[in-house]
Coordinates of C-alpha atoms in Angstrom, one line a residue:
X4 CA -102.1 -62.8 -7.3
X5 CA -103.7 -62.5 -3.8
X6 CA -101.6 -59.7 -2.7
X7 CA -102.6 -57.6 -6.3
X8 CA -106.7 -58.3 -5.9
X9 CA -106.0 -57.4 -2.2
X10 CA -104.0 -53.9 -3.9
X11 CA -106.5 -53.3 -5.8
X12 CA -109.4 -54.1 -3.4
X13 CA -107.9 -51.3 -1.7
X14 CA -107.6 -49.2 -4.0
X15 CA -111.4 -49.4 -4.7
X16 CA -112.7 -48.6 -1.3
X17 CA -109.8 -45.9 -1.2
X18 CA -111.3 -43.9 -4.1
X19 CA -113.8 -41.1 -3.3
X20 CA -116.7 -40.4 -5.5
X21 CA -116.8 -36.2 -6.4
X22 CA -119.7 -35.9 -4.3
X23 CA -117.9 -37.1 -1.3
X24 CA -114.5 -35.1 -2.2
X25 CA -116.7 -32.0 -3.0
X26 CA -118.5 -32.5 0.4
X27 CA -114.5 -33.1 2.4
X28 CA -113.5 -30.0 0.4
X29 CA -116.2 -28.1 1.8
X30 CA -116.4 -28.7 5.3
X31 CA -112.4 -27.9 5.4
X32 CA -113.1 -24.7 3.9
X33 CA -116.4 -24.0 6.3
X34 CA -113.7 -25.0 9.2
X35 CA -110.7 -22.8 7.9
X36 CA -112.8 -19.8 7.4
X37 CA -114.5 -19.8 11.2
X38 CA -110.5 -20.5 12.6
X39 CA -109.6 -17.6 10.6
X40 CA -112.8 -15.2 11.6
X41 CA -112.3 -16.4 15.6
X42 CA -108.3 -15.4 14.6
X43 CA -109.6 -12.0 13.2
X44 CA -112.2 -11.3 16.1
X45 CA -109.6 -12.1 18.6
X46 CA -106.8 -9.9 17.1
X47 CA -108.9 -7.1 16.6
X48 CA -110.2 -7.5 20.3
X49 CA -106.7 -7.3 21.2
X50 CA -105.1 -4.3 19.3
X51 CA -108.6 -2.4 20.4
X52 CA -107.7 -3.2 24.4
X53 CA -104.5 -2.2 23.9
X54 CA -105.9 1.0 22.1
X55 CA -108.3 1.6 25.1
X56 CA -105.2 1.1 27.6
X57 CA -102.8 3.7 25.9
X58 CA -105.5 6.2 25.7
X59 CA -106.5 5.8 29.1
X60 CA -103.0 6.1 30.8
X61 CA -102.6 8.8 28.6
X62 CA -105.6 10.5 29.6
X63 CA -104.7 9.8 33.5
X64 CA -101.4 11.3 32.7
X65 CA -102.6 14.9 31.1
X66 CA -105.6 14.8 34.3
X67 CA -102.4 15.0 36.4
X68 CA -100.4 16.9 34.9
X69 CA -103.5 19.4 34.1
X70 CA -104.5 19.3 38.0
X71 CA -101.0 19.8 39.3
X72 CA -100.6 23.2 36.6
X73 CA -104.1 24.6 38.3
X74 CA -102.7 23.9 41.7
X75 CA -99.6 25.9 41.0
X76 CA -101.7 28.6 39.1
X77 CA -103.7 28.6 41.9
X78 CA -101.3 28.8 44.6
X79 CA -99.6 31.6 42.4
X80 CA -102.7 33.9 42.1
X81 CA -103.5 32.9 45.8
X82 CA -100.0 34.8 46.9
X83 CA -100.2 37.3 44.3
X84 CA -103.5 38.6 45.5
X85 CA -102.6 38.4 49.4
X86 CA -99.5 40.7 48.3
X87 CA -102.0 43.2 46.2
X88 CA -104.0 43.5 49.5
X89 CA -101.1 44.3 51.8
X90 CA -100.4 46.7 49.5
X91 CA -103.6 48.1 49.1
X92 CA -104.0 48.1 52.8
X93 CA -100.6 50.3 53.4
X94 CA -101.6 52.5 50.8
X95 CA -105.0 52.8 52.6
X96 CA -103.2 54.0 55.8
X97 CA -101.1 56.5 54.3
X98 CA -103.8 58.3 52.7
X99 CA -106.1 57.6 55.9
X100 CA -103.2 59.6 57.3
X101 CA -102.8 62.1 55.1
X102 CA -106.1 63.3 55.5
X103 CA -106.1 63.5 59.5
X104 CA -103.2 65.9 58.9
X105 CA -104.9 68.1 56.2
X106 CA -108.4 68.2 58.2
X107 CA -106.0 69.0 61.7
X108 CA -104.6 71.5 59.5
X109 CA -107.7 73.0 57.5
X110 CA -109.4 73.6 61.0
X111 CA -106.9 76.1 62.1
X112 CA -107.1 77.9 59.0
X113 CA -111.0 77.7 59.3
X114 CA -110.9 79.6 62.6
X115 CA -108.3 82.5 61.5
X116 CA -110.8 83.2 58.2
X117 CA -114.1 82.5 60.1
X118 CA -115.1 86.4 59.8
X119 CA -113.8 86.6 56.1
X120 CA -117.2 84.3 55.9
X121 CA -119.3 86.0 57.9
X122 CA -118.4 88.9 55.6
X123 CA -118.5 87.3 52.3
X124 CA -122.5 85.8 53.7
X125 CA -123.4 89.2 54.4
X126 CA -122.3 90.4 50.7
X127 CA -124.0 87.3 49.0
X128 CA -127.2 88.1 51.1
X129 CA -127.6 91.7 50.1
X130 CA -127.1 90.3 46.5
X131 CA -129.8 87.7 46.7
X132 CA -132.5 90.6 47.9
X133 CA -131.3 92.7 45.1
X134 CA -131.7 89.9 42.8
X135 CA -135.4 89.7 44.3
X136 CA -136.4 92.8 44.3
X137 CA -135.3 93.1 40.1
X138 CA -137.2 89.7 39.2
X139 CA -140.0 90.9 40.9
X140 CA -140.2 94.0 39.1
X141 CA -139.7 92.1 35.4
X142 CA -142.5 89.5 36.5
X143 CA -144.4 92.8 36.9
X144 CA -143.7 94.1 33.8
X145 CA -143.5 91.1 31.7
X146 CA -147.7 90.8 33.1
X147 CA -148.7 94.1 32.1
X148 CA -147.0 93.4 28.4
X149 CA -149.4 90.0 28.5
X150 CA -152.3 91.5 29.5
X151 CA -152.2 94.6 26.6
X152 CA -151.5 92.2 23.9
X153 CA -154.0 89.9 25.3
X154 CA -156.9 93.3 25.2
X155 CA -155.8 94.1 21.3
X156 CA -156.0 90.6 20.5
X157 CA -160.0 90.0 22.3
X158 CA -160.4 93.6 20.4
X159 CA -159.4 92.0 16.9
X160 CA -161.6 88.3 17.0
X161 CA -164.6 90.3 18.0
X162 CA -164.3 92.4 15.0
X163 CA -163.4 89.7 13.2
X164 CA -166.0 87.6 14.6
X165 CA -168.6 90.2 13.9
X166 CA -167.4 90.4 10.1
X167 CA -167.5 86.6 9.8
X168 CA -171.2 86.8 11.0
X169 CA -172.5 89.7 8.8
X170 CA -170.6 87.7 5.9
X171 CA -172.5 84.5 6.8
X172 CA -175.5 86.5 7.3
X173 CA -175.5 88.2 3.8
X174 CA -174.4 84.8 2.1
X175 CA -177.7 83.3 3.9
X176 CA -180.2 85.9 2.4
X177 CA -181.7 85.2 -0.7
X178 CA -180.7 86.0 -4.3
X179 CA -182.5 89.2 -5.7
X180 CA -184.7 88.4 -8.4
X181 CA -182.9 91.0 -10.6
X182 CA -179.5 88.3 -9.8
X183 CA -181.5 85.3 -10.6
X184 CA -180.9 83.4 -14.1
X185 CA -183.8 83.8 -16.9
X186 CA -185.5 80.8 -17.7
X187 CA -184.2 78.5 -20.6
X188 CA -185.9 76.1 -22.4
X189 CA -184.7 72.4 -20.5
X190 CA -185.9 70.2 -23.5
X191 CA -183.7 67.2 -24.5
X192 CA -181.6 67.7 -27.0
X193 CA -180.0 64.6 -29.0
X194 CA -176.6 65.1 -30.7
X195 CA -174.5 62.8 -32.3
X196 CA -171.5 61.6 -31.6
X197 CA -168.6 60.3 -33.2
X198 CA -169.7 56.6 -33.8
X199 CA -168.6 53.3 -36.2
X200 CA -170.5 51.6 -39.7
X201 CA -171.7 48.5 -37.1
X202 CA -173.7 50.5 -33.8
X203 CA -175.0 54.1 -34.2
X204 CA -174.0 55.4 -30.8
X205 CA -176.0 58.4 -29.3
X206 CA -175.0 60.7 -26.7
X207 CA -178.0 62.8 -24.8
X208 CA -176.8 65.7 -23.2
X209 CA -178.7 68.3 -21.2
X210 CA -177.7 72.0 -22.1
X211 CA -176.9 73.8 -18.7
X212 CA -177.3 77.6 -18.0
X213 CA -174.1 79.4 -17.6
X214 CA -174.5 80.8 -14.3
X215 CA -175.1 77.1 -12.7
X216 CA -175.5 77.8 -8.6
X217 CA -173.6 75.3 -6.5
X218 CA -175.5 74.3 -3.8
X219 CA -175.3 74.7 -0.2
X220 CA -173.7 72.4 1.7
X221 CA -173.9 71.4 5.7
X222 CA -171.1 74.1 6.6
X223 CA -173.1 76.7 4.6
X224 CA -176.1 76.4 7.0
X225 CA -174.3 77.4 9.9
X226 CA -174.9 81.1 11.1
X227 CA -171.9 81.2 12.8
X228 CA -168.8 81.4 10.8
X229 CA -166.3 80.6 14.0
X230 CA -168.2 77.2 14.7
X231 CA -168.4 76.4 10.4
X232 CA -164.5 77.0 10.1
X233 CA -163.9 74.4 13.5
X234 CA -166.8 72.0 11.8
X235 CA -164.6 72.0 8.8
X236 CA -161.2 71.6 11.0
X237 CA -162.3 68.9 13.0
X238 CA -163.0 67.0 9.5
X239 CA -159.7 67.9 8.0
X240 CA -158.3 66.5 11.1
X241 CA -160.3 63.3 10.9
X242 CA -159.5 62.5 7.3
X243 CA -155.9 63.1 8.1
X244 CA -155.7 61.2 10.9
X245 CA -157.7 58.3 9.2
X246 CA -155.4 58.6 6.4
X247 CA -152.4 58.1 8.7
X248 CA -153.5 55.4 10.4
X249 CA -154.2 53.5 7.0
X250 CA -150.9 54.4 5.5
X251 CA -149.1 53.0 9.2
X252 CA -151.1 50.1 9.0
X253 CA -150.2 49.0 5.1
X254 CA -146.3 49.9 6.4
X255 CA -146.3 47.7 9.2
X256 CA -148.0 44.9 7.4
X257 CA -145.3 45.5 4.6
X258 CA -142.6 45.2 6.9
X259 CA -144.1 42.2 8.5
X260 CA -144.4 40.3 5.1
X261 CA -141.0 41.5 4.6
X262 CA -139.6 40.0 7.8
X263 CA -141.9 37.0 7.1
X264 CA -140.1 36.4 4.0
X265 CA -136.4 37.1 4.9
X266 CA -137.1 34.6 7.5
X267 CA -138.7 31.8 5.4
X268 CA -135.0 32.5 2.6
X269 CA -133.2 31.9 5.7
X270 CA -134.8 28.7 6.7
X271 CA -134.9 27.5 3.8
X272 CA -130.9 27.9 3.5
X273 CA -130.4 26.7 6.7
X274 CA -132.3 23.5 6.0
X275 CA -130.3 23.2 2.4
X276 CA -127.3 23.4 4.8
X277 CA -128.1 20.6 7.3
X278 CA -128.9 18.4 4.4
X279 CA -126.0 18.9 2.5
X280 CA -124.0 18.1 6.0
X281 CA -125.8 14.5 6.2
X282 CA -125.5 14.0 2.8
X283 CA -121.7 14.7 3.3
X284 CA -121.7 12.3 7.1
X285 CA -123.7 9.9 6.0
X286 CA -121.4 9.4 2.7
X287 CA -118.4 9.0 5.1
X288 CA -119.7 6.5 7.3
X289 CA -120.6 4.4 4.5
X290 CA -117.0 5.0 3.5
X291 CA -115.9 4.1 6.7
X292 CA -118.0 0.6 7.2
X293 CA -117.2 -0.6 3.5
X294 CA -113.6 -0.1 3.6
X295 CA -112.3 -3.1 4.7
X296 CA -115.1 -5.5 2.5
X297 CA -113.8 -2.8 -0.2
X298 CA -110.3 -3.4 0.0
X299 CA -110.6 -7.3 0.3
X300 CA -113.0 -7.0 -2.7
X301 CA -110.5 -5.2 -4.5
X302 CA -107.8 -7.7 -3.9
X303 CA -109.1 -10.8 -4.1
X304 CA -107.6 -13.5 -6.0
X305 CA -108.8 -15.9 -8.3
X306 CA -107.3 -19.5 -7.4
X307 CA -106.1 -21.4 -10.8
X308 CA -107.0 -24.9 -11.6
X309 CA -104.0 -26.5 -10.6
X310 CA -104.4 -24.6 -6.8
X311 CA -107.7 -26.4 -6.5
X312 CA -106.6 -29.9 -7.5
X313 CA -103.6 -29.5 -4.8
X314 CA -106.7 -28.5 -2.2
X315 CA -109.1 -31.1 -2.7
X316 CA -105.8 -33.9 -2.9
X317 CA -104.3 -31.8 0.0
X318 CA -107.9 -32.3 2.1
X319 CA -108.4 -35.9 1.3
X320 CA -104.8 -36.9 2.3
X321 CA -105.1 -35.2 5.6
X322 CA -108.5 -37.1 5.9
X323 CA -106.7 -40.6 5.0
X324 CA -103.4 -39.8 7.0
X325 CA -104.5 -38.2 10.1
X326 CA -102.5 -35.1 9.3
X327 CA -104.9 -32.9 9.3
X328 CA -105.1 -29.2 8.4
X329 CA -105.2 -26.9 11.5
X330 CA -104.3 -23.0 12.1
X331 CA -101.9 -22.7 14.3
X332 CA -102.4 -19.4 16.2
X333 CA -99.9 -16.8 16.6
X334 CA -98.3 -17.3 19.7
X335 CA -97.7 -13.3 20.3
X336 CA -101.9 -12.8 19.5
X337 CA -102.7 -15.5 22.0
X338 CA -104.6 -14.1 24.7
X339 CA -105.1 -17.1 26.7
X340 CA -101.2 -17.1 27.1
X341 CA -100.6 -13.6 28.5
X342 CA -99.4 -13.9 32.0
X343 CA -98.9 -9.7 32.9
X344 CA -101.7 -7.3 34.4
X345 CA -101.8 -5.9 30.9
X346 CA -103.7 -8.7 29.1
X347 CA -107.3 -7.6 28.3
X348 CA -110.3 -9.6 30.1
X349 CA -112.0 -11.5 27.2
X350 CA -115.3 -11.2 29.3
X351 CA -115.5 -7.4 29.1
X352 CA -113.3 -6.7 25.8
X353 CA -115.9 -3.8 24.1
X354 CA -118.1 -4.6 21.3
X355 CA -115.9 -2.7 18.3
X356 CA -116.8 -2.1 14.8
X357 CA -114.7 -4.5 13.6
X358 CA -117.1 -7.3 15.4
X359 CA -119.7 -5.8 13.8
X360 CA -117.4 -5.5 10.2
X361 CA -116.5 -9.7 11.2
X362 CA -120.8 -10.3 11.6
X363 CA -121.3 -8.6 7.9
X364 CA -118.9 -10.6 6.7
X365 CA -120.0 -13.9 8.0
X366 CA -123.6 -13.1 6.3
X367 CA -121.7 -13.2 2.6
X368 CA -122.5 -16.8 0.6
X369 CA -119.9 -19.3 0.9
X370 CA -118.5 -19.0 -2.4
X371 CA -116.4 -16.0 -1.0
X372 CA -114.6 -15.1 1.7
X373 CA -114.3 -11.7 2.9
X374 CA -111.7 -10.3 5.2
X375 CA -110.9 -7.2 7.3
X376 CA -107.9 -6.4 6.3
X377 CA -106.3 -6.0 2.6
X378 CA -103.4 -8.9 3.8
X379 CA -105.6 -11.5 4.7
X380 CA -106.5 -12.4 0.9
X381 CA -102.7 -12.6 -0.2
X382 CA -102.3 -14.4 3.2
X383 CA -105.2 -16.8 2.6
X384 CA -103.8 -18.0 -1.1
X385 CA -102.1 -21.6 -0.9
X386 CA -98.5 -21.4 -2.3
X387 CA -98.0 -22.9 -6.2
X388 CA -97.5 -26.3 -6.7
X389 CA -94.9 -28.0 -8.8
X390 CA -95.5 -31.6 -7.9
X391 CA -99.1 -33.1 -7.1
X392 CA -99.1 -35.5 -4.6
X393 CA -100.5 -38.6 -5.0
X394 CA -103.7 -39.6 -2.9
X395 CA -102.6 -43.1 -2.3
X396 CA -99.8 -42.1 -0.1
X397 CA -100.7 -43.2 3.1
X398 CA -97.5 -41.7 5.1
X399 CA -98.2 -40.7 8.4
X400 CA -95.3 -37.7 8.0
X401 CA -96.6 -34.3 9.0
X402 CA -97.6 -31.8 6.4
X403 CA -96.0 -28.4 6.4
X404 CA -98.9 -26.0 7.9
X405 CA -99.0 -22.4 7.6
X406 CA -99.9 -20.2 10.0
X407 CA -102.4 -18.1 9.0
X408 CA -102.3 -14.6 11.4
X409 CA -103.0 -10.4 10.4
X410 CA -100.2 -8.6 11.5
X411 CA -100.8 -4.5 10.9
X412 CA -98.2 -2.7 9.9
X413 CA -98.0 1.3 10.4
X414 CA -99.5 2.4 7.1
X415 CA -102.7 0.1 8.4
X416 CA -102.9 1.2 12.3
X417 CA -102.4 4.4 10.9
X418 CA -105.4 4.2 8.2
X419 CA -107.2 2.4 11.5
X420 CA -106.5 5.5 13.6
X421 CA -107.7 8.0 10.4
X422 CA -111.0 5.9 10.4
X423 CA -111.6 6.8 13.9
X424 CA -110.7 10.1 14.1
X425 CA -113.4 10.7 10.9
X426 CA -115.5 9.0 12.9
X427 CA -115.6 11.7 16.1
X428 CA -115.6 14.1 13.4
X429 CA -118.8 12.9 11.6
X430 CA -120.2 12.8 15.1
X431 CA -119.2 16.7 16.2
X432 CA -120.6 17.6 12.6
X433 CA -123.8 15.9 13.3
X434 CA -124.3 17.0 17.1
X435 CA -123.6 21.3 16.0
X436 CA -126.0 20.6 12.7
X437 CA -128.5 19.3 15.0
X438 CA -128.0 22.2 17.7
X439 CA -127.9 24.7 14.6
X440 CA -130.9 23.3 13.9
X441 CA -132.7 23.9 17.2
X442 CA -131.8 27.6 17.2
X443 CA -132.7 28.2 13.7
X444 CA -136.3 26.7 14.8
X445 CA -136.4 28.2 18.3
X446 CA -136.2 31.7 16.6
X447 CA -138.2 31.3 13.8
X448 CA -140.8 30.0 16.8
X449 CA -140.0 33.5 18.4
X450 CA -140.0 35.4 15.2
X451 CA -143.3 34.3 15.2
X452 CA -144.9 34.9 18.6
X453 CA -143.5 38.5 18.1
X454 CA -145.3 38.9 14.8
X455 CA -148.5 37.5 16.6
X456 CA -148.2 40.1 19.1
X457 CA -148.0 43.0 16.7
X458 CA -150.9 41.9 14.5
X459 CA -153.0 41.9 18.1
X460 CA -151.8 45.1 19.3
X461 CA -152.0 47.0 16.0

């Protein structure tokens, strides 16, 4: 009877409340999901070194192999052009050559044909003073020809001028009284015109004599005709010349609005097509950041019943046994046991986006658990259950752990490698928007200092 009270004694302080089981079920989870985020972090820190380290002894590799091709090309060209200058000097010499022997030779013919010159001189002299003598007497001629026609011409204005002034004269005198109009009676006359039932419209007109004299005007009073018909010139000339300046003006301010607008459409366009290239980067980073939170989102699964009774038993044996749940970490992923030159410095391991995808994901509530890779859900998911264990076994035998690590396969470094490549893509797009951007603006600037200067100068 003892030993059963003491049983069940036992049994009592044994038993959890939920509180407390809820509480031991929590704070293993809290400790699981750090373990597996350090796991994560440290994996990805990892597989981005090793990254880093291929690219960079690949891009030591094609530096050498670049430098050693200009070295040959160079050394190539270098021999090629010492070869093209021996030649050129060679040739040089021959035809330096060449021409000693045809000047050696053109100097003894020069002094068997010395008085075929002289003679041929003597010819083209007596040519030249014939050729004098005849311009002279054309110049002489030509002056003679000017001066007639220049007499008849002085001969015709003065009789022309003399006409103009008797005309002017005569047109000054007065009009003979046997010329001038009789005298007609002026009176106002009212006559009606066509009008509506509503206003009774009347028109007064004035009856005008049918020989009406236009009056003089300022040309008129001139005596002399000559200096009238310049008067009237010199204000044809002005209204013209008014008139083309007025029409050049409304031209050029045409063709400024003109250019104005064209360049305003192409601004415009230009700034429609900058936006629509952040709207298109912007869209793929946001693709980019989200995928991983997309594709955990997308996989996760939802535990049963039974997979949370076997937890919470599962936690509260290991915290009346000893056992204990730990992650084991993967022995190849272990920095801290990598002995070669190759093993990445954990000190100066660069700050990736997947640290910064690992923060985001720490921020989520603690009913979730997101992860960076689309594996680490199905990985995460405790194995089914056929038998529950009972909670009063108090064995000390180890429970079977799993160990919990993200291995990529190709399909995912590949996908990793397509996110980065997108992402030095995005950022060439953005760097020649923004450079198309500062030339569209750096001539519409110009555009516009040239338009300023025309409007001044005209």
């Amino acid at each position: 009877m003892e030993a059963e009270d003491v049983q069940l004694r036992l049994q009592r302080l044994y038993k959890l409340t939920a509180d407390e089981a809820n509480t031991l079920i929590q704070s293993a989870l809290d400790s699981r999901k750090k373990e597996r985020l350090l796991q994560v972090r440290a994996q990805s820190k990892k597989i981005a070194a090793r990254v880093n380290h291929k690219v960079k002894s690949k891009e030591r590799n094609a530096l050498k192999e670049l430098s050693n091709t200009l070295e040959e090309e160079w050394k190539s060209r270098q021999r090629e052009r010492l070869e093209k200058a021996e030649a050129e000097f060679e040739e040089a010499l021959r035809i330096r050559g060449e021409a000693q022997r045809i000047a050696e030779a053109q100097n003894n013919s020069n002094r068997h044909t010395a008085l075929e010159h002289d003679l041929q001189k003597k010819r083209i002299d007596d040519a030249d003073r014939r050729y004098q003598i005849a311009v002279t007497k054309l110049r002489q001629e030509r002056k003679r020809a000017a001066e007639e026609n220049q007499e008849r011409e002085k001969h015709k204005h003065s009789a022309l001028e003399k006409e103009r002034v008797r005309a002017a004269a005569v047109a000054a005198l007065g009009t003979p009284e046997s010329m001038k109009p009789k005298a007609e009676d002026r009176t106002l006359k009212n006559k009606v015109s066509l009008h509506n039932n509503d206003v009774r419209v009347k028109d007064s007109f004035y009856d005008q004599p049918d020989h009406a004299v236009i009056p003089a005007t300022s040309e008129d009073n001139i005596i002399d005709a000559f200096k009238a018909a310049e008067e009237q010139a010199r204000l044809v000339e002005d209204r013209l010349r008014s008139e083309n300046i007025r029409h050049t003006e409304a031209a050029m301010k045409s063709t400024l609005r003109g250019e104005d607008a064209l360049r305003k459409v192409r601004l415009d366009n230009s700034k429609t097509t900058l936006e629509s290239h952040l709207e298109v980067l912007r869209r793929k980073e946001f693709a980019r950041q989200n995928a991983g939170s997309m594709a955990a989102t997308a996989k996760r699964l939802v535990t049963s019943e039974a997979t949370k009774q076997f937890q919470m038993e599962q936690i509260v044996a290991d915290a009346i046994g000893g056992a204990g749940y730990s992650v084991a970490p993967d022995p190849e992923l272990d920095i801290s046991s990598a002995t070669d030159s190759s093993a990445p410095d954990g000190q100066h391991i660069p700050y990736t986006h997947y640290d910064l995808h690992e923060e985001k994901t720490t921020r989520q509530g603690n009913d979730t658990l997101k992860l960076n890779s689309p594996q680490e859900s199905s990985e995460m998911s405790l194995p089914e259950v056929t038998q529950v264990p009972s909670i009063l076994k108090t064995s000390n035998s180890a429970i079977p752990r799993e160990n919990h690590s993200v291995r990529f396969n190709d399909e995912q470094k590949q996908l990793l490698k397509m996110f980065e490549s997108q992402k030095r893509e995005m950022e060439l797009l953005l760097e020649q928007a923004k450079i198309e951007h500062e030339e569209n603006l750096q001539q519409l600037e110009q555009a516009q200092a040239s338009t300023l200067e025309v409007i001044i100068i005209h």
